[in-house]
Amino acid sequence: MSSIPSILEETSRSLVSNVTETPKTPAYLCLAIAGGGGHAISALASTPGASAILLEGTVAYDRRSMQTYVGGQELSKHKFVSKESAALLARAAVRRAMQYRHALRDYPHCIGLGVTSALITCKERPGRGSFGYICATRADGCQWSCRVGFAPQLRNRIEEDQLMGQLALKAVEQLQRMGKAEITKNDERDIIEDVSFVDNNLSDEAFAAAERILAGVTDAVLLLPNEDKSSFIAMTDPILPSSSLVFPGSFNPPHDGHMTLANVAADSFSENETTPVFMELSLTNADKPSLDPRSVSQRAQKFLELDNLPTQCGLLLTSAPLFSQKVKALTSFMTPAIDANDKKLGFIIGTDTMRRILDPKYYENSVENMLGAVREMGRVGVRFVVGGRLEQGKNIAKPVFVSGHEELEELPKDVQAMFSIVSEEQFRVDISSSEIRREAAVATDPDK
């Protein structure tokens, strides 16, 4: 039986070196320990180079503390020491890890570690040795978990806590190595069982995400392009950094005009860093049937075929067809801002959408109600970046480029300040998805 402190330190050093020596496979870790295993945090924090991987360590020792960490309603369904509670802790921890990273490229490498256990205590537990559950979850959905049982009357409390911490760090290594890392028992009388590794990456993440949303399993799914932009990766949670931009649309299909406006808007929205841009596609519609998952998958693939995606870009699938629903849902996904002035959620919209937002007929024909609703959005950090468009149709003699300035002129100054108009010099692309669809239809059937 090896010295427990030494194997704890060795595991911690190995975990750090795996990250520091292979920069192409980073890891950003938040730990949540309930019960025993807290030595994992101190061991990792005292390892040179730990800042490359460690974001946060939390010991939620009291049940109420644990409930606060995971969100009490879910935890109330399970025992304090259980596989389900460890998974909930890991899921909450990976959410926190994502919130601490502003770069979307870091999201798939965020890891949450959840540990819940019942170790030696001053209270007697006849016939029951110490045991616990460990779960490591990555933001791309991969997960490694196990149940641990310690031989009774073999160790003191500190030793059990150290050993639980060592096995917890080993779980992270297992996750990084796709469940193929070696894991050994400190004593043959110990138990490591119910070992599970789940590789949640699917061949068509957009299709699967659409099915989940339409089935009511979740309200939103965030998809991020993989490194070579050949496919999407679904995140466990739709986390939006503060000062993000959301571009709502049907994207049928997405085209260079969408991306050009998105890039111009991103450049203007934040001067200090690259603004994340999320293309938001609602699968449900107030006036039309819901989108078919196959159609969602096809539109998602079209995004990946475009050459000018914003530097930080994601596809956000939702079930929020109305603008009020979008604001409510998306603000709840935002990372808390360190500086209150940084809490901004920008929407990229066209002049047609701006007109609808400012049209009193959608507010019981009341200008006062309209202004109140728009100001309420402003209070939660909503701003708008407006791109002009060429208006043409049967009732328009000559196509006219509409910038949006006229619609704002009569509004109060505080409401005007919520809208940033992109000038015609900055953005004008006279193409539309409907035109692309018509051209594609003619190419397929010239008689149309």
Coordinates of C-alpha atoms in Angstrom, one line a residue:
M1 CA 0.0 0.0 0.0
S2 CA 1.7 3.2 -1.2
S3 CA 1.8 6.4 0.9
I4 CA -1.4 8.2 0.3
P5 CA 0.0 11.7 0.4
S6 CA 2.7 10.8 -2.1
I7 CA 0.2 9.3 -4.7
L8 CA -2.0 12.3 -4.2
E9 CA 0.9 14.6 -5.0
E10 CA 2.0 12.4 -7.9
T11 CA -1.5 12.4 -9.5
S12 CA -1.7 16.2 -9.1
R13 CA 1.6 16.7 -10.8
S14 CA 0.7 14.3 -13.6
L15 CA -2.6 16.1 -14.3
V16 CA -0.8 19.5 -14.5
S17 CA 2.0 18.2 -16.7
N18 CA -0.5 16.6 -19.1
V19 CA -1.9 20.0 -19.7
T20 CA 1.2 22.1 -19.7
E21 CA 3.2 19.7 -21.9
T22 CA 0.4 19.3 -24.5
P23 CA -0.9 22.9 -25.2
K24 CA -3.2 21.6 -28.0
T25 CA -5.3 19.8 -25.4
P26 CA -6.0 22.4 -22.7
A27 CA -8.2 21.9 -19.7
Y28 CA -10.1 24.4 -17.5
L29 CA -11.2 22.7 -14.3
C30 CA -13.7 23.6 -11.6
L31 CA -14.0 21.2 -8.6
A32 CA -17.1 20.7 -6.4
I33 CA -16.5 18.6 -3.3
A34 CA -19.4 17.5 -1.0
G35 CA -18.2 15.5 2.0
G36 CA -14.7 14.1 1.7
G37 CA -12.1 14.6 -1.0
G38 CA -11.2 18.3 -0.3
H39 CA -7.5 17.4 -0.4
A40 CA -7.9 17.3 -4.2
I41 CA -8.2 21.1 -4.2
S42 CA -5.3 21.8 -1.9
A43 CA -3.0 19.3 -3.6
L44 CA -3.8 20.7 -7.1
A45 CA -3.5 24.3 -5.9
S46 CA 0.0 23.6 -4.4
T47 CA 1.3 22.0 -7.6
P48 CA 3.6 24.3 -9.7
G49 CA 1.8 25.2 -12.9
A50 CA -1.7 24.5 -11.6
S51 CA -2.9 27.9 -13.0
A52 CA -2.9 26.2 -16.4
I53 CA -5.8 24.0 -15.4
L54 CA -7.3 25.1 -12.1
L55 CA -10.1 27.7 -12.2
E56 CA -11.9 27.1 -8.9
G57 CA -12.3 24.6 -6.0
T58 CA -15.4 24.6 -3.9
V59 CA -16.2 22.5 -0.8
A60 CA -20.0 22.4 -0.4
Y61 CA -19.9 20.6 2.9
D62 CA -23.4 21.3 4.2
R63 CA -26.4 20.0 2.2
R64 CA -27.8 23.5 1.9
S65 CA -24.5 24.7 0.5
M66 CA -24.7 21.8 -2.0
Q67 CA -28.2 22.7 -2.9
T68 CA -27.2 26.3 -3.6
Y69 CA -24.3 25.2 -5.8
V70 CA -26.4 22.9 -8.0
G71 CA -29.8 24.6 -7.8
G72 CA -31.8 23.0 -4.9
Q73 CA -34.8 21.6 -6.7
E74 CA -32.8 19.1 -8.7
L75 CA -30.8 17.9 -5.7
S76 CA -33.9 17.4 -3.6
K77 CA -34.8 14.4 -5.7
H78 CA -31.6 12.5 -4.7
K79 CA -29.6 11.3 -1.7
F80 CA -26.7 13.5 -0.6
V81 CA -24.2 10.7 -1.4
S82 CA -25.3 9.3 -4.8
K83 CA -24.3 8.9 -8.4
E84 CA -26.9 11.5 -9.4
S85 CA -25.7 14.1 -6.9
A86 CA -22.1 13.7 -8.1
A87 CA -23.3 14.2 -11.6
L88 CA -25.3 17.3 -10.7
L89 CA -22.2 18.8 -8.9
A90 CA -20.1 18.1 -12.0
R91 CA -22.7 19.7 -14.3
A92 CA -22.9 22.8 -12.1
A93 CA -19.0 22.9 -12.0
V94 CA -18.7 22.7 -15.8
R95 CA -21.1 25.6 -16.1
R96 CA -19.0 27.7 -13.8
A97 CA -15.9 26.8 -15.8
M98 CA -17.5 28.0 -19.0
Q99 CA -18.5 31.2 -17.3
Y100 CA -14.9 31.9 -16.4
R101 CA -13.7 31.6 -20.0
H102 CA -14.6 34.3 -22.5
A103 CA -13.1 32.6 -25.5
L104 CA -15.5 30.2 -27.1
R105 CA -12.6 28.0 -28.3
D106 CA -12.1 27.2 -24.6
Y107 CA -15.6 26.0 -24.0
P108 CA -15.1 22.4 -25.2
H109 CA -12.1 22.0 -22.8
C110 CA -14.0 23.1 -19.7
I111 CA -14.3 20.3 -17.1
G112 CA -16.5 20.0 -14.0
L113 CA -15.5 17.5 -11.2
G114 CA -18.2 16.5 -8.7
V115 CA -17.4 14.4 -5.6
T116 CA -19.9 13.3 -2.9
S117 CA -19.0 10.9 -0.2
A118 CA -19.5 9.6 3.3
L119 CA -16.2 8.9 5.1
I120 CA -15.2 8.0 8.7
T121 CA -17.2 10.1 11.1
C122 CA -17.7 10.4 14.8
K123 CA -21.1 8.7 14.3
E124 CA -21.1 5.0 14.0
R125 CA -22.4 3.4 10.8
P126 CA -22.7 -0.3 11.7
G127 CA -22.0 -2.6 8.7
R128 CA -21.1 0.3 6.4
G129 CA -17.7 1.4 5.3
S130 CA -16.8 4.7 3.8
F131 CA -17.9 5.2 0.2
G132 CA -18.5 7.9 -2.4
Y133 CA -19.2 8.8 -6.0
I134 CA -17.0 10.7 -8.5
C135 CA -18.1 12.3 -11.7
A136 CA -16.0 14.3 -14.2
T137 CA -17.9 16.0 -17.0
R138 CA -16.6 18.0 -19.9
A139 CA -18.6 20.7 -21.7
D140 CA -18.7 18.7 -24.9
G141 CA -20.8 16.1 -23.0
C142 CA -18.1 13.5 -22.4
Q143 CA -18.2 12.0 -18.8
W144 CA -16.3 9.6 -16.6
S145 CA -17.8 8.3 -13.3
C146 CA -17.4 5.6 -10.7
R147 CA -18.4 4.5 -7.2
V148 CA -15.6 4.1 -4.6
G149 CA -15.8 2.0 -1.5
F150 CA -13.0 2.0 1.2
A151 CA -12.1 -1.0 3.3
P152 CA -13.4 -0.4 6.9
Q153 CA -11.0 0.2 9.8
L154 CA -8.0 0.5 7.5
R155 CA -7.4 4.3 7.5
N156 CA -8.2 7.4 9.5
R157 CA -10.4 10.3 8.3
I158 CA -7.5 12.3 6.8
E159 CA -6.2 9.4 4.9
E160 CA -9.6 8.6 3.4
D161 CA -10.1 12.2 2.5
Q162 CA -6.7 12.3 0.8
L163 CA -7.4 9.1 -1.1
M164 CA -10.8 10.2 -2.3
G165 CA -9.1 13.4 -3.5
Q166 CA -6.5 11.4 -5.4
L167 CA -9.2 9.3 -7.1
A168 CA -11.1 12.4 -8.0
L169 CA -8.1 13.9 -9.8
K170 CA -7.6 10.5 -11.4
A171 CA -11.1 10.8 -12.8
V172 CA -10.2 14.0 -14.6
E173 CA -7.2 12.2 -16.1
Q174 CA -9.6 9.4 -17.2
L175 CA -11.8 11.9 -18.9
Q176 CA -8.8 13.5 -20.7
R177 CA -7.7 10.1 -21.9
M178 CA -11.1 8.9 -23.0
G179 CA -11.4 6.4 -20.2
K180 CA -8.2 4.6 -21.0
A181 CA -5.9 5.9 -18.2
E182 CA -4.8 3.3 -15.6
I183 CA -6.6 3.5 -12.3
T184 CA -5.4 1.3 -9.4
K185 CA -6.7 0.6 -5.9
N186 CA -4.6 1.7 -3.0
D187 CA -5.5 -1.6 -1.2
E188 CA -7.0 -4.8 -2.6
R189 CA -9.9 -4.5 -0.1
D190 CA -11.0 -1.2 -1.6
I191 CA -13.7 -1.1 -4.3
I192 CA -13.8 0.8 -7.5
E193 CA -17.0 -0.1 -9.4
D194 CA -19.8 1.1 -11.6
V195 CA -17.1 2.7 -13.8
S196 CA -18.6 4.4 -16.8
F197 CA -17.2 6.5 -19.7
V198 CA -19.7 8.3 -22.0
D199 CA -18.4 9.8 -25.2
N200 CA -21.3 12.0 -26.1
N201 CA -20.0 13.3 -29.4
L202 CA -22.5 12.4 -32.2
S203 CA -22.1 12.4 -35.9
D204 CA -24.9 15.0 -36.4
E205 CA -25.0 17.2 -33.3
A206 CA -27.4 19.7 -34.9
F207 CA -30.0 17.0 -35.7
A208 CA -29.8 15.5 -32.2
A209 CA -30.0 19.0 -30.6
A210 CA -33.1 19.8 -32.6
E211 CA -34.8 16.6 -31.6
R212 CA -34.1 17.4 -27.9
I213 CA -35.6 20.9 -28.2
L214 CA -38.7 19.8 -30.1
A215 CA -39.3 17.0 -27.5
G216 CA -39.2 19.6 -24.7
V217 CA -36.0 18.1 -23.1
T218 CA -34.3 21.5 -23.2
D219 CA -35.0 25.1 -24.3
A220 CA -31.7 25.8 -26.0
V221 CA -28.6 24.1 -27.2
L222 CA -25.3 25.8 -28.1
L223 CA -23.3 24.4 -31.0
L224 CA -19.7 25.4 -31.6
P225 CA -17.6 24.6 -34.7
N226 CA -14.8 22.1 -34.1
E227 CA -11.2 23.1 -34.8
D228 CA -11.2 22.5 -38.5
K229 CA -14.8 23.7 -38.9
S230 CA -16.0 20.4 -40.4
S231 CA -18.7 19.8 -37.8
F232 CA -20.4 21.2 -34.7
I233 CA -19.9 20.2 -31.1
A234 CA -22.9 20.5 -28.7
M235 CA -22.2 22.1 -25.3
T236 CA -23.7 20.8 -22.1
D237 CA -25.1 24.3 -21.4
P238 CA -25.8 27.4 -23.5
I239 CA -23.5 29.8 -21.7
L240 CA -23.1 33.3 -23.3
P241 CA -20.2 35.6 -22.2
S242 CA -21.2 39.0 -21.0
S243 CA -21.1 41.5 -23.9
S244 CA -22.2 39.0 -26.5
L245 CA -24.1 39.5 -29.8
V246 CA -27.0 37.4 -30.9
F247 CA -28.1 37.3 -34.5
P248 CA -31.7 35.9 -34.7
G249 CA -32.8 34.6 -38.1
S250 CA -34.2 31.7 -40.1
F251 CA -30.9 31.4 -42.1
N252 CA -32.6 29.6 -44.9
P253 CA -29.9 29.5 -46.1
P254 CA -27.2 31.4 -44.2
H255 CA -25.1 33.5 -46.6
D256 CA -22.1 35.9 -46.9
G257 CA -24.4 38.9 -46.2
H258 CA -25.3 37.5 -42.8
M259 CA -21.6 36.9 -41.9
T260 CA -20.5 40.3 -43.2
L261 CA -23.1 42.1 -41.0
A262 CA -22.1 39.9 -38.1
N263 CA -18.4 40.8 -38.4
V264 CA -19.1 44.5 -38.8
A265 CA -21.4 44.4 -35.7
A266 CA -18.8 42.5 -33.7
D267 CA -16.1 45.1 -34.5
S268 CA -18.4 47.9 -33.4
F269 CA -19.9 46.3 -30.3
S270 CA -16.7 46.0 -28.2
E271 CA -13.5 47.9 -28.6
N272 CA -11.4 45.8 -26.1
E273 CA -11.8 42.3 -27.4
T274 CA -13.3 40.0 -30.0
T275 CA -17.1 39.9 -29.4
P276 CA -18.7 36.5 -29.4
V277 CA -21.5 36.2 -32.0
F278 CA -24.2 33.7 -31.7
M279 CA -26.4 32.9 -34.7
E280 CA -29.8 32.2 -33.1
L281 CA -32.3 29.9 -34.9
S282 CA -35.6 29.3 -33.2
L283 CA -37.0 25.9 -34.1
T284 CA -40.6 27.0 -33.2
N285 CA -42.5 29.7 -34.9
A286 CA -45.7 31.6 -33.7
D287 CA -47.2 31.4 -37.2
K288 CA -45.6 28.4 -38.9
P289 CA -44.9 24.7 -38.2
S290 CA -41.7 23.9 -36.2
L291 CA -38.6 23.2 -38.2
D292 CA -37.8 19.6 -39.0
P293 CA -34.5 18.4 -37.4
R294 CA -33.2 17.4 -40.9
S295 CA -33.7 21.0 -42.1
V296 CA -31.9 22.3 -39.0
S297 CA -29.0 20.0 -39.7
Q298 CA -28.8 21.2 -43.3
R299 CA -28.8 24.9 -42.3
A300 CA -26.1 24.2 -39.7
Q301 CA -23.9 22.6 -42.3
K302 CA -24.3 25.6 -44.6
F303 CA -22.8 27.8 -41.8
L304 CA -19.7 25.6 -41.8
E305 CA -19.3 26.1 -45.6
L306 CA -19.0 29.9 -45.3
D307 CA -15.5 31.4 -45.4
N308 CA -16.2 34.5 -43.3
L309 CA -17.6 33.2 -40.0
P310 CA -16.8 35.6 -37.1
T311 CA -13.7 34.8 -35.1
Q312 CA -15.8 33.9 -32.1
C313 CA -19.0 32.3 -33.4
G314 CA -21.6 29.8 -32.3
L315 CA -25.0 28.5 -33.4
L316 CA -27.7 28.8 -30.8
L317 CA -30.8 26.6 -31.3
T318 CA -33.8 27.8 -29.2
S319 CA -37.5 27.5 -28.9
A320 CA -38.1 31.2 -28.5
P321 CA -39.9 32.6 -31.6
L322 CA -41.0 35.9 -30.0
F323 CA -38.5 38.6 -29.2
S324 CA -39.7 38.9 -25.6
Q325 CA -39.0 35.2 -25.2
K326 CA -35.6 35.6 -26.7
V327 CA -34.6 38.4 -24.3
K328 CA -35.9 36.4 -21.3
A329 CA -34.2 33.2 -22.2
L330 CA -30.9 34.6 -23.5
T331 CA -30.3 37.0 -20.6
S332 CA -30.6 34.0 -18.2
F333 CA -27.8 32.3 -20.1
M334 CA -25.4 35.2 -19.8
T335 CA -22.3 35.0 -17.6
P336 CA -22.4 37.4 -14.7
A337 CA -20.4 40.5 -15.5
I338 CA -17.6 41.6 -13.2
D339 CA -18.2 45.2 -14.2
A340 CA -21.9 46.1 -14.3
N341 CA -21.2 48.2 -17.4
D342 CA -20.0 45.1 -19.3
K343 CA -23.4 43.3 -18.9
K344 CA -24.6 43.8 -22.5
L345 CA -26.6 41.5 -24.7
G346 CA -26.6 42.9 -28.3
F347 CA -29.0 41.8 -31.0
I348 CA -28.0 42.1 -34.6
I349 CA -31.2 43.0 -36.5
G350 CA -32.3 44.4 -39.8
T351 CA -34.4 47.5 -40.3
D352 CA -37.5 45.3 -40.8
T353 CA -37.1 43.8 -37.4
M354 CA -36.4 47.2 -35.8
R355 CA -39.6 48.5 -37.2
R356 CA -41.6 45.7 -35.6
I357 CA -39.8 46.2 -32.3
L358 CA -40.8 49.9 -32.4
D359 CA -44.3 49.5 -33.9
P360 CA -47.0 50.5 -31.3
K361 CA -49.5 48.0 -32.9
Y362 CA -47.6 45.2 -31.2
Y363 CA -48.1 47.0 -27.8
E364 CA -51.9 47.4 -27.8
N365 CA -51.5 50.4 -30.2
S366 CA -49.8 52.3 -27.4
V367 CA -46.6 54.3 -27.9
E368 CA -46.2 54.5 -24.1
N369 CA -46.4 50.7 -23.8
M370 CA -43.9 50.3 -26.7
L371 CA -41.4 52.7 -25.0
G372 CA -41.9 51.0 -21.7
A373 CA -41.2 47.5 -23.2
V374 CA -38.1 48.7 -25.0
R375 CA -36.8 50.5 -21.9
E376 CA -37.3 47.3 -19.9
M377 CA -35.1 45.5 -22.4
G378 CA -32.5 48.2 -21.9
R379 CA -32.6 47.8 -18.1
V380 CA -31.4 44.1 -18.5
G381 CA -28.6 45.2 -20.8
V382 CA -30.1 44.7 -24.2
R383 CA -28.7 46.8 -27.1
F384 CA -29.3 46.6 -30.9
V385 CA -27.0 46.8 -33.8
V386 CA -29.0 47.5 -37.0
G387 CA -28.0 46.7 -40.5
G388 CA -29.7 48.4 -43.4
R389 CA -31.3 46.5 -46.3
L390 CA -32.5 47.0 -49.8
E391 CA -36.3 47.1 -49.9
Q392 CA -37.9 46.0 -53.1
G393 CA -41.1 44.3 -54.1
K394 CA -44.2 44.6 -56.2
N395 CA -45.4 47.8 -54.5
I396 CA -42.0 49.5 -54.7
A397 CA -41.3 51.3 -58.0
K398 CA -37.6 51.5 -57.4
P399 CA -35.5 49.6 -54.8
V400 CA -34.6 51.7 -51.8
F401 CA -31.9 51.2 -49.3
V402 CA -33.3 51.7 -45.8
S403 CA -30.7 52.4 -43.0
G404 CA -33.1 52.8 -40.0
H405 CA -32.2 56.4 -39.1
E406 CA -35.6 57.8 -39.9
E407 CA -37.3 55.3 -37.6
L408 CA -35.3 56.6 -34.6
E409 CA -35.5 60.3 -35.2
E410 CA -38.8 60.8 -33.2
L411 CA -37.9 58.6 -30.3
P412 CA -36.6 59.7 -26.9
K413 CA -32.8 60.0 -26.6
D414 CA -32.5 57.1 -24.1
V415 CA -34.3 54.8 -26.5
Q416 CA -32.3 56.0 -29.5
A417 CA -29.1 55.2 -27.6
M418 CA -30.1 51.5 -27.5
F419 CA -29.8 51.3 -31.3
S420 CA -26.6 51.5 -33.2
I421 CA -27.0 52.0 -36.9
V422 CA -24.5 50.4 -39.2
S423 CA -23.8 52.9 -42.0
E424 CA -24.3 52.0 -45.6
E425 CA -20.5 52.4 -46.1
Q426 CA -19.8 49.8 -43.5
F427 CA -22.4 47.3 -44.7
R428 CA -24.4 46.9 -47.8
V429 CA -24.9 43.5 -49.3
D430 CA -27.9 43.3 -51.6
I431 CA -28.6 39.6 -51.4
S432 CA -31.2 37.7 -49.4
S433 CA -31.9 34.1 -48.5
S434 CA -35.2 34.2 -50.5
E435 CA -33.3 35.2 -53.6
I436 CA -30.8 32.4 -53.1
R437 CA -33.6 29.9 -52.7
R438 CA -35.3 31.1 -55.9
E439 CA -32.0 30.9 -57.8
A440 CA -31.5 27.4 -56.4
A441 CA -35.0 26.4 -57.4
V442 CA -34.5 27.7 -61.0
A443 CA -31.1 25.9 -61.3
T444 CA -32.9 22.7 -60.2
D445 CA -36.0 23.2 -62.4
P446 CA -35.6 25.9 -65.1
D447 CA -39.4 25.8 -65.7
K448 CA -40.1 27.4 -62.3

